[in-house]
Amino acid sequence: EIVLTQSPGTLSLSPGEGATLSCRASQSVTSSFLAWYQQKPGQAPRLLIYGASSRATGIPDRFSGSGSGTDFTLTISRLEPEDFAVYYCQQFGNSPPMYIFGQGTKLEIK
Amino acid sequence: QVQLQQSGPGLVKPSQTLSLTCAISGDSVSSNSAAWNWIRQSPSRGLEWLGRTYYRSKWYNDYAVSVKSRISINPDTSKNQFSLQLNSVTPEDTAVYYCARGRSWSYYDFWGQGTLVTVSS
């Protein structure tokens, strides 16, 4: 079974800075099945990135995704106050069908 | 715009059945390009996919191995909604439960508002 490990667990940054969040898979995964979500307290997760690098509808271009194989990255350039939240990566596996989430990275205001 | 509206009790007794419903607007539960999922979130287990139902000329279901023996997800085409039933619940099933639309077998683009379900006597 694939395990997704996100790092760091917590990232403390200031508005205006850039953020780099990592998602590492325990085995090579299909890039088209890798997604990123943002979650704020009391809210459902919101889709940011799908297919490893495609932005979802309405997502600002300061959010970008990259990576392949076992290593994937979510980059946020020029942090805005509303970007401080928890971020999750997610992968779909086909045998048997299942969806796996990472444990999350909390992006907090420094 | 797709909207998912969840309903169901927030408190379930141990050994009983957890039942939630997700009403869909802006799409169809019979869509040939979507799958309808249940996901839960707890501090101990994080985000955990439970299962899905989808229609591709006939109805299909997939369930997570961890709950496969006691879960059922069913579509209701007359009301354009789908439901979750989880049997024989224990306090470990306490979580926020979400319904979500799945696309391209890989991601969830619309989510319900979440329902906190507590398993307690």
Coordinates of N, CA and C in Angstrom, one line a residue, chain B:
Chain B
Q1 N -22.9 25.4 -10.9 CA -22.1 25.1 -9.8 C -22.7 23.9 -9.0
V2 N -21.8 22.9 -8.8 CA -22.2 21.7 -8.1 C -22.3 22.0 -6.6
Q3 N -23.3 21.6 -5.9 CA -23.4 21.7 -4.5 C -23.8 20.3 -3.9
L4 N -23.2 20.0 -2.8 CA -23.5 18.8 -2.0 C -24.0 19.1 -0.6
Q5 N -25.2 18.7 -0.3 CA -25.7 19.0 1.0 C -25.9 17.7 1.8
Q6 N -25.2 17.7 2.9 CA -25.2 16.5 3.8 C -26.3 16.6 4.8
S7 N -26.9 15.4 5.2 CA -27.8 15.4 6.3 C -27.7 14.0 7.0
G8 N -28.1 14.0 8.3 CA -28.0 12.8 9.1 C -27.7 13.2 10.5
P9 N -27.9 12.2 11.4 CA -27.7 12.4 12.9 C -26.2 12.6 13.2
G10 N -26.0 13.4 14.3 CA -24.6 13.7 14.7 C -24.2 12.8 15.9
L11 N -25.1 12.0 16.4 CA -24.8 11.1 17.5 C -25.4 9.7 17.2
V12 N -24.5 8.7 17.3 CA -24.9 7.3 17.1 C -24.4 6.5 18.3
K13 N -25.2 5.5 18.7 CA -24.8 4.7 19.8 C -23.8 3.6 19.3
P14 N -22.9 3.1 20.1 CA -22.1 2.0 19.7 C -22.9 0.8 19.3
S15 N -22.4 0.1 18.3 CA -23.0 -1.1 17.7 C -24.1 -0.8 16.8
Q16 N -24.6 0.4 16.7 CA -25.7 0.8 15.8 C -25.1 1.2 14.5
T17 N -26.0 1.6 13.6 CA -25.7 2.0 12.2 C -25.6 3.5 12.0
L18 N -24.5 4.0 11.4 CA -24.4 5.4 11.1 C -25.0 5.5 9.7
S19 N -25.9 6.5 9.5 CA -26.5 6.7 8.2 C -26.4 8.2 7.9
L20 N -25.9 8.5 6.7 CA -25.8 9.9 6.2 C -26.2 9.9 4.8
T21 N -26.8 11.1 4.4 CA -27.2 11.3 3.0 C -26.6 12.5 2.4
C22 N -26.3 12.5 1.1 CA -25.7 13.6 0.4 C -26.5 14.0 -0.8
A23 N -27.2 15.1 -0.7 CA -28.1 15.5 -1.9 C -27.2 16.4 -2.8
I24 N -27.4 16.0 -4.1 CA -26.6 16.6 -5.2 C -27.4 17.7 -5.9
S25 N -26.9 18.8 -6.2 CA -27.5 19.8 -7.1 C -26.4 20.3 -8.1
G26 N -26.8 20.5 -9.3 CA -25.8 20.9 -10.3 C -25.1 19.8 -11.1
D27 N -25.5 18.5 -10.7 CA -24.9 17.3 -11.4 C -25.9 16.2 -11.1
S28 N -25.6 15.1 -11.7 CA -26.5 13.9 -11.5 C -25.7 12.8 -10.9
V29 N -26.4 12.1 -10.0 CA -25.7 10.9 -9.4 C -25.5 9.8 -10.4
S30 N -26.2 9.9 -11.5 CA -26.0 8.9 -12.6 C -25.0 9.4 -13.7
S31 N -24.3 10.5 -13.4 CA -23.4 11.0 -14.3 C -22.4 10.0 -14.8
N32 N -22.0 10.0 -16.0 CA -21.0 9.0 -16.6 C -19.6 9.5 -16.4
S33 N -19.4 10.7 -15.8 CA -18.1 11.3 -15.6 C -17.7 11.6 -14.2
A34 N -18.5 11.2 -13.2 CA -18.2 11.5 -11.8 C -18.4 10.2 -11.0
A35 N -17.8 10.2 -9.8 CA -18.0 9.2 -8.8 C -18.3 9.9 -7.5
W36 N -19.1 9.3 -6.7 CA -19.7 9.9 -5.5 C -19.1 9.2 -4.3
N37 N -18.4 10.0 -3.5 CA -17.5 9.4 -2.5 C -17.9 9.8 -1.1
W38 N -17.5 9.0 -0.1 CA -17.6 9.4 1.3 C -16.2 9.3 1.9
I39 N -15.8 10.3 2.6 CA -14.5 10.5 3.2 C -14.7 10.9 4.6
R40 N -13.9 10.5 5.6 CA -14.0 11.0 6.9 C -12.7 11.5 7.4
Q41 N -12.7 12.3 8.5 CA -11.5 12.9 9.0 C -11.6 12.9 10.6
S42 N -10.5 12.4 11.2 CA -10.4 12.4 12.6 C -9.0 12.7 13.0
P43 N -8.8 13.2 14.2 CA -7.4 13.5 14.6 C -6.5 12.3 14.6
S44 N -7.0 11.1 14.9 CA -6.2 10.0 14.9 C -5.9 9.3 13.6
R45 N -6.8 9.4 12.6 CA -6.7 8.8 11.4 C -6.5 9.7 10.2
G46 N -6.6 11.0 10.4 CA -6.5 12.0 9.3 C -7.6 11.9 8.4
L47 N -7.4 12.2 7.1 CA -8.4 12.0 6.0 C -8.4 10.6 5.5
E48 N -9.5 10.0 5.5 CA -9.6 8.6 5.2 C -10.8 8.4 4.2
W49 N -10.4 7.9 3.0 CA -11.5 7.5 2.0 C -12.2 6.3 2.5
L50 N -13.5 6.3 2.4 CA -14.3 5.2 2.8 C -14.9 4.4 1.6
G51 N -15.3 5.1 0.6 CA -15.8 4.3 -0.6 C -16.5 5.3 -1.6
R52 N -17.0 4.7 -2.7 CA -17.6 5.4 -3.7 C -18.6 4.6 -4.5
T53 N -19.6 5.3 -5.1 CA -20.5 4.7 -6.0 C -20.4 5.5 -7.3
Y54 N -20.6 4.8 -8.5 CA -20.6 5.5 -9.7 C -21.3 4.7 -10.8
Y55 N -21.7 5.4 -11.8 CA -22.5 4.8 -12.9 C -21.8 4.8 -14.2
R56 N -21.6 3.6 -14.8 CA -21.0 3.5 -16.1 C -21.7 2.4 -16.8
S57 N -22.9 2.7 -17.3 CA -23.8 1.8 -17.9 C -24.5 0.9 -16.9
K58 N -23.8 0.7 -15.8 CA -24.4 0.0 -14.6 C -23.8 0.6 -13.3
W59 N -24.3 0.3 -12.2 CA -23.8 0.8 -10.9 C -22.6 0.0 -10.4
Y60 N -21.6 0.7 -9.9 CA -20.4 0.1 -9.3 C -20.2 0.7 -7.9
N61 N -19.6 -0.1 -7.1 CA -19.1 0.4 -5.7 C -17.7 -0.1 -5.5
D62 N -17.0 0.8 -4.8 CA -15.6 0.4 -4.3 C -15.6 0.9 -2.8
Y63 N -15.0 0.0 -2.0 CA -14.9 0.3 -0.6 C -13.5 0.2 0.0
A64 N -13.2 1.0 0.9 CA -11.9 0.8 1.6 C -11.8 -0.5 2.3
V65 N -10.7 -1.1 2.3 CA -10.5 -2.4 3.0 C -10.8 -2.3 4.5
S66 N -10.5 -1.2 5.1 CA -10.7 -1.0 6.5 C -12.1 -1.1 7.0
V67 N -13.0 -0.8 6.1 CA -14.5 -0.8 6.5 C -15.3 -1.7 5.6
K68 N -14.7 -2.4 4.7 CA -15.4 -3.1 3.6 C -16.5 -4.1 4.2
S69 N -16.3 -4.7 5.3 CA -17.3 -5.6 5.9 C -18.5 -5.0 6.4
R70 N -18.5 -3.7 6.6 CA -19.6 -3.1 7.3 C -20.1 -1.8 6.7
I71 N -19.8 -1.5 5.4 CA -20.2 -0.3 4.8 C -21.1 -0.6 3.6
S72 N -21.9 0.4 3.3 CA -22.7 0.3 2.1 C -23.0 1.8 1.6
I73 N -22.7 2.0 0.3 CA -23.0 3.3 -0.3 C -24.0 3.1 -1.4
N74 N -25.1 3.8 -1.4 CA -26.1 3.6 -2.4 C -26.6 4.8 -3.0
P75 N -26.8 4.8 -4.3 CA -27.4 5.9 -5.0 C -28.9 5.9 -4.9
D76 N -29.5 7.1 -5.0 CA -31.0 7.2 -5.1 C -31.3 8.2 -6.3
T77 N -31.5 7.6 -7.4 CA -31.7 8.4 -8.6 C -33.0 9.3 -8.5
S78 N -34.0 8.8 -7.8 CA -35.3 9.6 -7.8 C -35.1 10.9 -7.0
K79 N -34.1 10.9 -6.1 CA -33.9 12.1 -5.3 C -32.5 12.8 -5.6
N80 N -31.8 12.2 -6.6 CA -30.5 12.7 -7.0 C -29.6 12.8 -5.7
Q81 N -29.4 11.7 -5.0 CA -28.6 11.8 -3.8 C -27.9 10.4 -3.6
F82 N -27.0 10.3 -2.7 CA -26.4 9.0 -2.4 C -26.2 9.0 -0.8
S83 N -26.1 7.8 -0.3 CA -26.1 7.6 1.1 C -25.0 6.7 1.6
L84 N -24.7 6.9 2.8 CA -23.6 6.1 3.5 C -24.3 5.3 4.7
Q85 N -24.0 4.1 4.8 CA -24.4 3.3 5.9 C -23.2 2.6 6.4
L86 N -22.9 2.8 7.7 CA -21.7 2.1 8.3 C -22.3 1.4 9.6
N87 N -22.1 0.1 9.5 CA -22.7 -0.8 10.6 C -21.8 -1.0 11.7
S88 N -22.4 -1.4 12.8 CA -21.6 -1.8 14.0 C -20.5 -0.8 14.4
V89 N -20.9 0.4 14.6 CA -19.9 1.5 14.8 C -19.4 1.4 16.3
T90 N -18.2 1.8 16.4 CA -17.5 2.0 17.7 C -17.0 3.4 17.9
P91 N -16.6 3.8 19.1 CA -16.1 5.1 19.2 C -15.0 5.5 18.2
E92 N -14.2 4.5 17.7 CA -13.2 4.8 16.7 C -13.8 5.4 15.4
D93 N -15.1 5.2 15.2 CA -15.7 5.8 14.0 C -16.2 7.2 14.2
T94 N -15.9 7.8 15.3 CA -16.2 9.2 15.6 C -15.3 10.0 14.7
A95 N -15.9 10.9 13.9 CA -15.1 11.7 12.9 C -16.1 12.7 12.2
V96 N -15.5 13.6 11.4 CA -16.2 14.4 10.5 C -16.3 13.7 9.2
Y97 N -17.6 13.5 8.7 CA -17.8 12.7 7.5 C -18.1 13.7 6.4
Y98 N -17.5 13.5 5.2 CA -17.7 14.4 4.1 C -18.2 13.5 2.9
C99 N -19.1 14.1 2.1 CA -19.3 13.5 0.8 C -18.5 14.4 -0.2
A100 N -18.2 13.8 -1.3 CA -17.4 14.5 -2.3 C -17.6 14.0 -3.7
R101 N -17.5 14.8 -4.7 CA -17.6 14.4 -6.1 C -16.1 14.1 -6.6
G102 N -16.0 12.9 -7.1 CA -14.7 12.5 -7.7 C -14.7 12.6 -9.2
R103 N -13.6 13.1 -9.7 CA -13.4 13.3 -11.2 C -12.2 12.6 -11.7
S104 N -12.3 12.0 -12.9 CA -11.1 11.4 -13.6 C -10.4 10.4 -12.7
W105 N -11.1 9.8 -11.8 CA -10.6 8.7 -10.9 C -9.6 9.2 -10.0
S106 N -9.3 10.6 -9.9 CA -8.1 11.0 -9.2 C -8.3 12.1 -8.2
Y107 N -9.3 12.9 -8.3 CA -9.4 14.0 -7.3 C -10.8 14.4 -7.0
Y108 N -11.0 15.2 -6.0 CA -12.3 15.6 -5.5 C -12.5 17.1 -5.7
D109 N -13.4 17.5 -6.6 CA -13.5 18.9 -6.8 C -14.7 19.6 -6.1
F110 N -15.6 18.9 -5.6 CA -16.7 19.5 -4.8 C -16.9 18.6 -3.5
W111 N -17.1 19.3 -2.4 CA -17.3 18.6 -1.1 C -18.5 19.1 -0.4
G112 N -19.1 18.2 0.4 CA -20.2 18.6 1.2 C -19.6 19.4 2.4
Q113 N -20.5 19.9 3.2 CA -20.1 20.8 4.3 C -19.5 20.0 5.5
G114 N -19.6 18.7 5.5 CA -19.1 17.9 6.6 C -20.2 17.7 7.7
T115 N -20.2 16.5 8.3 CA -21.0 16.2 9.5 C -20.2 15.6 10.5
L116 N -20.2 16.2 11.7 CA -19.5 15.5 12.8 C -20.4 14.4 13.4
V117 N -19.9 13.2 13.4 CA -20.7 12.1 13.9 C -19.9 11.6 15.1
T118 N -20.5 11.6 16.3 CA -19.9 11.1 17.5 C -20.6 9.7 17.8
V119 N -19.8 8.8 18.1 CA -20.3 7.4 18.5 C -20.1 7.4 20.0
S120 N -21.2 7.4 20.7 CA -21.2 7.4 22.2 C -22.5 6.9 22.7
S121 N -22.5 6.3 23.9 CA -23.8 5.9 24.5 C -24.3 7.0 25.4

